[in-house]
């Protein structure tokens, strides 16, 4: 038996690789199964904490998941988790860019494999809709505020706007002068104690109460968050006299850093401690050599002053044909109405940050619309 050696073996391997590449993409489906290799590949491909096996498992966010895999030259290039329910497929990947080519290929494969499927839904993705071949409905559903990271913390500070840079330096100098014990430290994964995470969330709840709002962080959410911190977490904590006064809870996947909770003790409002904690979080990401920082959703002014840039994320519904889209007119109308409500709420939120006559008119109109409902709620409560 002959075994190729040296140059002959290398030539044979190159020929095999070329043959695989020439064969084109290989598509695989795993119905009602998430193979073991998926966890690492999702992290490598997308570096998005919202699209990780750990997050799906902890939040029970991907029930009855199936897996779609594309391999090119033997390497995985696309990986979607999805659920097939009747005539609809819901893709679980979210809060990430998806190439139109990948959407087209996935739709081709799904519609060919599952003859009953009429609709494929993506949530919170960015893509080039005009390059998608299928009839679709595209509506805004979320935003992602992010920035590419510079090479150093010094370069980041220099790149900030003049007024922002001066304000940050002044706030840091003031808190250090007034509180010489002020310290900032980062804790990764298991280093971050439950007490630390809970204290930062408690600051967030207090802040929401001060604003007359209800925090989204229920006890169940906190328990899940603690588990996700153990897997991907980085907690930047500020202390005064060894007591926590503020911090940022983030997740790090690959070279991408995702801010999740930012909060501080309101007694230190005068020092802009929330913004400082966000700045320290960005600097921590830079020190770790990360490439991208995500401020998350929510169009808060401090994110833009710290150089965040907004990308709108869309809900994308693809239909097998125009006829199927027409048959689903009720759903199309429902999705459109939801998008209109979101735009209205966002405009109110923007007006709360503004000071123009138009902003005041919008707020007054919104309050007038709420008044009958609030009165009815009070009457029912008696």
XYZ file of C-alpha atoms in Angstrom, residues 9-314:
306
model
C 0.852 14.693 0.508
C 0.720 18.499 0.540
C -0.371 18.545 -3.111
C -3.064 15.960 -2.414
C -4.419 17.986 0.545
C -4.514 21.147 -1.552
C -6.413 19.268 -4.253
C -8.947 18.027 -1.694
C -9.489 21.549 -0.326
C -9.909 22.885 -3.870
C -12.431 20.143 -4.642
C -14.463 20.999 -1.529
C -14.431 24.715 -2.395
C -15.464 24.002 -5.980
C -18.415 21.963 -4.738
C -19.913 25.147 -3.251
C -21.606 25.667 0.101
C -22.776 22.578 1.962
C -26.072 23.010 3.812
C -27.021 20.908 6.840
C -30.222 20.783 8.892
C -30.526 19.301 12.375
C -34.250 19.082 13.120
C -35.111 19.609 16.806
C -31.424 19.371 17.682
C -28.605 21.725 18.651
C -25.322 19.823 18.144
C -22.462 20.251 20.611
C -20.322 22.214 18.139
C -22.913 25.005 17.881
C -21.967 26.805 21.113
C -18.375 27.583 20.111
C -19.281 28.304 16.485
C -21.992 30.832 17.381
C -19.490 32.684 19.562
C -16.850 32.650 16.832
C -19.155 33.726 14.018
C -21.258 36.420 15.672
C -19.672 37.477 19.008
C -23.130 38.460 20.261
C -24.245 37.532 23.775
C -27.898 37.564 22.682
C -27.103 34.819 20.159
C -25.314 32.290 22.350
C -26.326 28.819 23.459
C -25.779 29.840 27.088
C -28.154 32.800 26.860
C -30.785 30.740 25.021
C -30.581 28.045 27.722
C -30.584 30.388 30.728
C -33.490 32.493 29.483
C -35.330 29.541 27.892
C -35.346 31.699 24.777
C -35.020 29.026 22.094
C -37.557 26.258 22.734
C -37.682 23.328 20.306
C -34.680 24.701 18.411
C -33.434 23.239 15.155
C -30.083 24.086 13.572
C -29.132 25.286 10.092
C -25.464 25.140 9.095
C -23.594 26.313 6.005
C -20.057 25.056 5.410
C -17.743 26.486 2.780
C -14.410 24.768 2.142
C -15.111 22.705 5.244
C -15.515 25.734 7.527
C -18.810 26.875 9.044
C -19.773 30.291 7.664
C -23.433 30.584 8.675
C -25.270 29.132 11.639
C -28.896 29.817 12.568
C -31.033 28.360 15.319
C -34.716 28.352 14.482
C -38.099 26.949 15.417
C -40.612 25.552 12.953
C -44.196 26.003 14.057
C -46.903 25.195 11.532
C -46.441 27.396 8.482
C -43.892 29.695 10.145
C -40.176 29.537 10.907
C -38.835 31.851 13.632
C -35.065 32.431 13.614
C -33.599 32.813 17.102
C -30.401 34.636 16.105
C -30.852 38.327 16.943
C -29.159 41.681 17.522
C -26.533 41.049 14.852
C -25.913 41.802 11.177
C -27.080 39.160 8.702
C -25.952 39.296 5.083
C -28.742 39.318 2.501
C -26.979 36.442 0.750
C -27.273 34.347 3.918
C -30.966 35.211 4.259
C -31.654 34.284 0.624
C -29.808 30.983 0.942
C -31.594 30.132 4.189
C -34.997 30.966 2.695
C -34.257 28.877 -0.409
C -33.308 25.910 1.760
C -36.204 26.249 4.220
C -38.890 26.670 1.569
C -37.488 23.692 -0.347
C -37.214 21.439 2.716
C -40.414 22.359 4.548
C -43.218 22.574 2.020
C -45.795 23.802 4.551
C -43.730 26.822 5.609
C -45.033 30.104 4.210
C -43.267 32.648 6.436
C -39.756 33.102 7.851
C -39.263 35.674 10.632
C -36.060 37.326 11.825
C -36.074 39.654 14.845
C -33.684 42.541 15.556
C -31.175 42.138 12.739
C -29.465 44.546 10.374
C -29.374 43.636 6.695
C -29.651 45.034 3.162
C -33.333 44.484 2.521
C -33.187 45.516 -1.133
C -30.911 42.544 -1.853
C -33.396 39.991 -0.514
C -35.224 38.148 -3.287
C -38.419 37.271 -1.430
C -41.482 39.422 -0.666
C -40.913 40.870 2.768
C -42.100 43.200 5.481
C -39.377 45.136 7.277
C -40.058 47.271 10.366
C -37.859 48.893 13.003
C -37.936 47.026 16.310
C -34.776 47.956 18.215
C -31.556 49.894 17.977
C -27.960 48.969 18.669
C -25.633 51.778 19.706
C -22.026 50.740 19.251
C -18.543 51.883 18.334
C -15.273 50.416 17.081
C -12.665 50.614 19.813
C -9.429 52.601 19.457
C -6.026 51.198 20.334
C -5.693 52.815 23.767
C -7.605 54.568 26.524
C -5.608 57.715 25.842
C -6.639 57.641 22.179
C -10.261 57.199 23.251
C -10.182 60.171 25.617
C -8.548 62.298 22.915
C -11.234 61.355 20.391
C -14.093 62.553 22.611
C -15.645 65.919 21.875
C -13.981 68.889 23.549
C -16.831 69.562 25.985
C -17.330 65.893 26.827
C -13.622 65.370 27.379
C -13.419 68.390 29.684
C -16.531 67.310 31.611
C -15.218 63.766 32.101
C -11.847 64.953 33.349
C -13.480 67.490 35.658
C -15.900 64.923 37.116
C -13.109 62.405 37.690
C -10.903 65.027 39.323
C -13.721 66.204 41.596
C -14.700 62.756 42.832
C -11.049 61.857 43.473
C -10.493 65.110 45.385
C -13.682 64.796 47.446
C -13.295 61.046 47.989
C -9.605 60.033 47.976
C -10.576 56.378 48.496
C -12.390 56.274 45.132
C -11.321 53.180 43.202
C -12.379 51.336 40.042
C -11.863 47.613 39.503
C -13.011 45.059 36.938
C -14.179 41.538 37.798
C -14.527 38.850 35.149
C -16.982 35.946 35.222
C -16.639 34.046 38.531
C -14.681 36.900 40.120
C -17.867 39.003 40.192
C -19.735 38.223 43.398
C -23.500 37.912 43.615
C -23.536 40.781 46.126
C -21.749 43.061 43.650
C -24.153 42.293 40.810
C -27.194 42.682 43.041
C -25.987 46.024 44.395
C -25.599 47.499 40.910
C -29.075 46.267 40.007
C -30.402 47.782 43.255
C -28.981 51.154 42.162
C -30.803 50.721 38.850
C -34.093 49.939 40.593
C -33.746 52.982 42.849
C -33.097 55.199 39.849
C -36.182 53.883 38.067
C -38.289 54.488 41.190
C -37.024 58.079 41.378
C -38.206 58.553 37.779
C -41.614 57.050 38.548
C -40.884 53.967 36.440
C -40.794 50.241 37.153
C -37.509 48.376 36.758
C -37.473 45.472 34.324
C -35.157 43.527 36.646
C -37.431 41.035 38.390
C -35.978 38.463 40.773
C -36.179 35.829 38.032
C -34.285 38.146 35.688
C -31.605 38.749 38.335
C -31.133 35.016 38.871
C -30.708 34.519 35.142
C -28.374 37.480 34.888
C -26.159 36.035 37.625
C -25.815 32.805 35.649
C -24.942 34.659 32.447
C -22.358 36.755 34.314
C -20.626 33.516 35.338
C -20.294 32.620 31.650
C -19.516 35.923 29.912
C -19.646 38.674 32.522
C -17.329 41.599 33.152
C -18.378 43.846 36.041
C -16.664 47.211 36.423
C -17.230 48.468 39.970
C -16.534 51.878 41.508
C -16.032 52.030 45.278
C -15.627 54.709 47.929
C -14.225 53.553 51.263
C -14.521 50.013 49.881
C -18.304 50.379 49.431
C -19.833 50.037 45.978
C -21.089 53.354 44.639
C -21.625 52.471 40.984
C -20.814 50.050 38.241
C -21.414 48.511 34.845
C -22.442 44.916 34.167
C -21.342 43.816 30.708
C -20.846 40.651 28.688
C -17.799 39.818 26.615
C -17.977 37.375 23.705
C -14.873 37.041 21.553
C -13.561 40.560 21.021
C -16.950 42.236 21.485
C -18.082 43.927 24.702
C -21.816 44.360 25.463
C -22.993 46.797 28.161
C -26.110 45.494 29.921
C -26.697 47.386 33.208
C -25.225 50.764 34.143
C -26.143 52.266 37.521
C -24.829 54.268 40.466
C -25.770 55.561 43.895
C -27.798 58.740 43.345
C -25.913 60.433 46.187
C -23.055 60.841 43.701
C -25.080 62.392 40.881
C -23.012 65.579 41.072
C -19.983 63.650 39.790
C -21.742 62.207 36.716
C -20.816 58.833 38.144
C -23.013 56.886 35.727
C -21.237 58.354 32.729
C -17.860 57.804 34.419
C -18.687 54.127 35.010
C -19.587 53.755 31.338
C -16.291 55.396 30.379
C -14.392 53.017 32.692
C -16.213 50.101 31.071
C -15.125 51.258 27.608
C -11.542 51.614 28.840
C -11.658 48.088 30.270
C -12.743 46.764 26.871
C -9.857 48.624 25.223
C -7.342 47.222 27.728
C -8.549 43.706 26.942
C -7.853 44.279 23.256
C -11.482 44.147 22.173
C -12.566 45.534 18.806
C -16.192 46.533 19.342
C -18.196 48.071 22.190
C -21.996 47.904 22.322
C -23.837 50.424 24.494
C -27.044 48.458 23.942
C -30.505 49.726 23.112
C -31.964 52.965 24.459
C -31.197 56.318 22.828
C -29.617 58.017 25.823
C -27.553 61.113 25.218
C -24.478 59.916 27.136
C -24.005 57.020 24.692
C -23.637 59.393 21.766
C -21.362 61.741 23.702
C -19.144 58.729 24.384
C -19.018 58.151 20.592
C -21.696 55.517 20.179
C -23.280 55.339 16.730
C -26.769 54.000 16.213
C -27.671 51.093 13.961
C -31.374 50.430 13.535
C -32.360 46.782 13.912
C -35.331 45.403 12.023
